[in-house]
XYZ file of C-alpha atoms in Angstrom:
225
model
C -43.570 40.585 27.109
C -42.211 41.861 23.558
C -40.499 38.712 21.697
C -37.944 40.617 19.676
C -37.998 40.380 15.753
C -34.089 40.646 15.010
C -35.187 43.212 12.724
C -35.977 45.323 15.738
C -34.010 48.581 15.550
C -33.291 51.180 18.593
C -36.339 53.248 16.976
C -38.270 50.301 17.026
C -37.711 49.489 20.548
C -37.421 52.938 22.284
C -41.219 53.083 20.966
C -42.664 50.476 23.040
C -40.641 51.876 26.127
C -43.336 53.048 28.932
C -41.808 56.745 29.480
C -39.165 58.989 28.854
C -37.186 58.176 31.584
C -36.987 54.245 30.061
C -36.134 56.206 26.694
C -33.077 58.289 28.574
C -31.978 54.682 30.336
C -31.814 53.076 27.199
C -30.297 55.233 25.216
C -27.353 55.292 28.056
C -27.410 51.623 27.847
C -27.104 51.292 24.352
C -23.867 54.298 24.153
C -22.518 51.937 26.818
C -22.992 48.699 24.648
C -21.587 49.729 21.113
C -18.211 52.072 23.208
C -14.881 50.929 22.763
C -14.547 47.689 25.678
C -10.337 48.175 26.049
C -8.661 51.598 27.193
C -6.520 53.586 25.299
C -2.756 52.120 24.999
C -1.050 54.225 27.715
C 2.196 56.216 26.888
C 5.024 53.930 27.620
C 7.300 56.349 28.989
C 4.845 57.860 31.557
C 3.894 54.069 32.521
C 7.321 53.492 33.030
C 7.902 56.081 35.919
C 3.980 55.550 37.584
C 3.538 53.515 40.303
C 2.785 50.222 39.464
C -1.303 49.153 41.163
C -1.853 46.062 42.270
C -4.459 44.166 39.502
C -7.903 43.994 40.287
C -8.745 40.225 42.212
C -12.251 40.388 39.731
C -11.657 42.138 36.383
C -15.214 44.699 36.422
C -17.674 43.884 33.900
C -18.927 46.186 30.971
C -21.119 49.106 31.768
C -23.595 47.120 28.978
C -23.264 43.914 30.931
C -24.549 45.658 33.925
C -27.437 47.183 31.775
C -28.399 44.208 30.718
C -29.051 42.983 34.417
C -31.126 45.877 34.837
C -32.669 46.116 32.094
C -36.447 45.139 33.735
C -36.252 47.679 36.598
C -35.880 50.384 34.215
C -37.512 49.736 31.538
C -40.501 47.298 32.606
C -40.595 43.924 32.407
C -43.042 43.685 29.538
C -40.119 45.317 27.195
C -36.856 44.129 28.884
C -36.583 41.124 26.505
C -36.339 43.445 23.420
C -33.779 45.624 25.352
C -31.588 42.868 26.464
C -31.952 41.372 23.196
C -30.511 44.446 21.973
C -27.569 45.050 23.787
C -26.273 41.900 23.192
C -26.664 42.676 19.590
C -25.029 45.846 19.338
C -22.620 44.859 22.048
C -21.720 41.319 20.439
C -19.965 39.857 22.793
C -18.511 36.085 22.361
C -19.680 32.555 23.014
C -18.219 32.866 26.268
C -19.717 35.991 27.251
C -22.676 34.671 26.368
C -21.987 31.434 28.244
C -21.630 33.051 31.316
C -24.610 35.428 31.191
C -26.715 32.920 30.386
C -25.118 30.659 33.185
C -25.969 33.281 35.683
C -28.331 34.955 34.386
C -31.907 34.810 35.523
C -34.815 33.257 33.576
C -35.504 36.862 31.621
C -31.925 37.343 31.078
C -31.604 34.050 30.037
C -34.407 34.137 27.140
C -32.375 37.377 25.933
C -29.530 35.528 25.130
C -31.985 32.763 23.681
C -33.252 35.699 21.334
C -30.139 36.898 20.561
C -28.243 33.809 19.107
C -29.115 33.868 15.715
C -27.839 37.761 15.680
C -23.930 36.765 17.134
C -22.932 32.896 16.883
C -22.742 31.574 13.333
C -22.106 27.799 14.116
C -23.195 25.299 16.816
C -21.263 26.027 19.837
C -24.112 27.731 21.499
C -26.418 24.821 21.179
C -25.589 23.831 24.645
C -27.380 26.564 25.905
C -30.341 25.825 23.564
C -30.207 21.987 25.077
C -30.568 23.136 28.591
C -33.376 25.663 28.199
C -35.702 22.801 26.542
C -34.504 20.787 29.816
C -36.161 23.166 31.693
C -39.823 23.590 32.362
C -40.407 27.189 31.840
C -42.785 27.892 28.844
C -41.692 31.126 27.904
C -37.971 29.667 27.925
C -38.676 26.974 25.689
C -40.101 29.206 23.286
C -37.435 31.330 22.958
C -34.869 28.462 22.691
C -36.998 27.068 19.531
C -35.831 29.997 17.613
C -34.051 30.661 14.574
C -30.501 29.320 15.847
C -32.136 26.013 16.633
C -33.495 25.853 13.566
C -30.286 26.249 12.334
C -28.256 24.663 14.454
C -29.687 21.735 16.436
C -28.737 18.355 15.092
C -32.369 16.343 14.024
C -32.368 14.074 17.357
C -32.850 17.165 19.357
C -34.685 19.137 17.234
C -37.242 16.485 16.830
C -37.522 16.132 20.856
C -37.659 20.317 20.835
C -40.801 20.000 18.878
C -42.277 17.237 21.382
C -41.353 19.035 24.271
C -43.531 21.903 22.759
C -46.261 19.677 22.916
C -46.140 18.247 26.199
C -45.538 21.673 27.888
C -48.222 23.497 25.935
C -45.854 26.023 23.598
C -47.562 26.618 20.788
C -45.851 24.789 17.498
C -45.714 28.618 16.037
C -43.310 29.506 18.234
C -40.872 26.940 16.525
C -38.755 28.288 13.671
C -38.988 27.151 10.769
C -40.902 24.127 11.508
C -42.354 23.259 8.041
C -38.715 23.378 6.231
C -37.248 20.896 8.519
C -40.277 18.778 9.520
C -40.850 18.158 5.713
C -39.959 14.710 4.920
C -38.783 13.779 8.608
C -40.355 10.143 8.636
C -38.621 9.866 12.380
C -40.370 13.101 13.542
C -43.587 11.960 11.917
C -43.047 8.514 13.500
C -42.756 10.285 17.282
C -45.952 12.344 16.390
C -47.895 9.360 15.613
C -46.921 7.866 18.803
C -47.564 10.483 21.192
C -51.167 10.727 19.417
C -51.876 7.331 20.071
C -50.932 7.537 23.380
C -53.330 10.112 24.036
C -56.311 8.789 22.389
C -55.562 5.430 24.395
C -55.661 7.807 27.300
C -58.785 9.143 26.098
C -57.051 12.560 25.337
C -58.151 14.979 22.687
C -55.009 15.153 20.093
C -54.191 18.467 19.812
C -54.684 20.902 16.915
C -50.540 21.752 16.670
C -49.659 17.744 17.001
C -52.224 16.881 13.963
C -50.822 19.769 11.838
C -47.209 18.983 12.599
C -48.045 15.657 11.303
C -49.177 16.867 8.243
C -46.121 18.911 7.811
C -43.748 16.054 7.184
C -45.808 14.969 4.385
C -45.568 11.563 5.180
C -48.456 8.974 5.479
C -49.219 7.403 9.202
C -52.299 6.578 10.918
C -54.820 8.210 11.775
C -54.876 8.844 15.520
């Protein structure tokens, strides 16, 4: 699976694609994602004298949006994150686009618009999304929800329990963002750390490696465990 840098360009990407005909499919997606999403105003007085058609019970989604959803039959599953990833980039669509494709998306679509955050929403109103990936049990979606927009974003409470649910489910500590910038000085964080290494060694549980150098990232004297 490629984790995508959000330096990642097309060029970048199309590289890593298994064969030409994943390079033709995402090029196609990508036209679709960055095209013009409203028609052309029609000319009044020829809309006047058309027949009027009944609206559509669903409005149709994007071409880009369906892309997206089929992004990992075309272009294997190992580099669909990266593609999706993209899309939503170059397409950036809103909070509530994003909402709803993370709502019903699957788990790989889902890390996508984990990945793609930082890229499109500028202030907190995706961290609900964030929130109910760590909720969830999948490793690969709690690594991608640690990113750089919950780094940014999450307020310290659930940051702090982001970087314990790392622990307990096995994600590696590297996959959190910025971890040494806002575990610095975090007496609380350091306080939960402590704990949860106690609680192990009274289990008779090796601490791990991550948990001890978390610890030593907020600088701030506790017990040994």
């Amino acid at each position: 699976m490629l984790t995508p840098p959000l330096s990642w360009t097309r060029a970048d990407i199309a590289a890593r694609l298994p064969d030409d005909h994943a390079r033709a499919w995402f090029a196609d997606a990508t036209r679709a994602a960055t095209a013009p999403q409203t028609p052309p105003a029609a000319d009044p007085a020829r809309a006047a004298s058309a027949p009027q058609a009944p609206p559509a019970p669903h409005p149709a989604h994007p071409v880009w949006q369906l892309r997206f959803v089929t992004a990992g039959r075309h272009c294997g599953r190992d580099a669909a994150d990266a593609v999706r990833a993209l899309l939503l980039i170059e397409a950036r669509p809103g909070t509530e686009t994003l909402t709803r494709l993370y709502r019903e998306g699957s788990v790989a679509e889902r890390r996508a618009v984990l990945h793609a955050l930082p890229s499109l929403v500028d202030g907190p109103q995706a961290a609900p999304l964030v929130d109910d990936a760590l909720r969830t049990h999948d490793t690969r979606l709690i690594a991608a929800a640690v990113g750089p927009y919950a780094a940014a974003h999450l307020a310290p409470h659930a940051w702090r329990h982001a970087v314990l649910k790392c622990l307990f489910t096995g994600v590696p500590l590297s996959a959190v963002a910025d971890l040494a910038r806002r575990a610095a000085g975090d007496a609380e964080l350091a306080r939960m750390l402590a704990a949860h290494a106690a609680e192990r060694t009274a289990a008779g549980r090796e601490v791990p490696r991550d948990l001890r150098h978390a610890l030593t990232l907020t600088g701030v004297p506790t017990e040994e465990p």
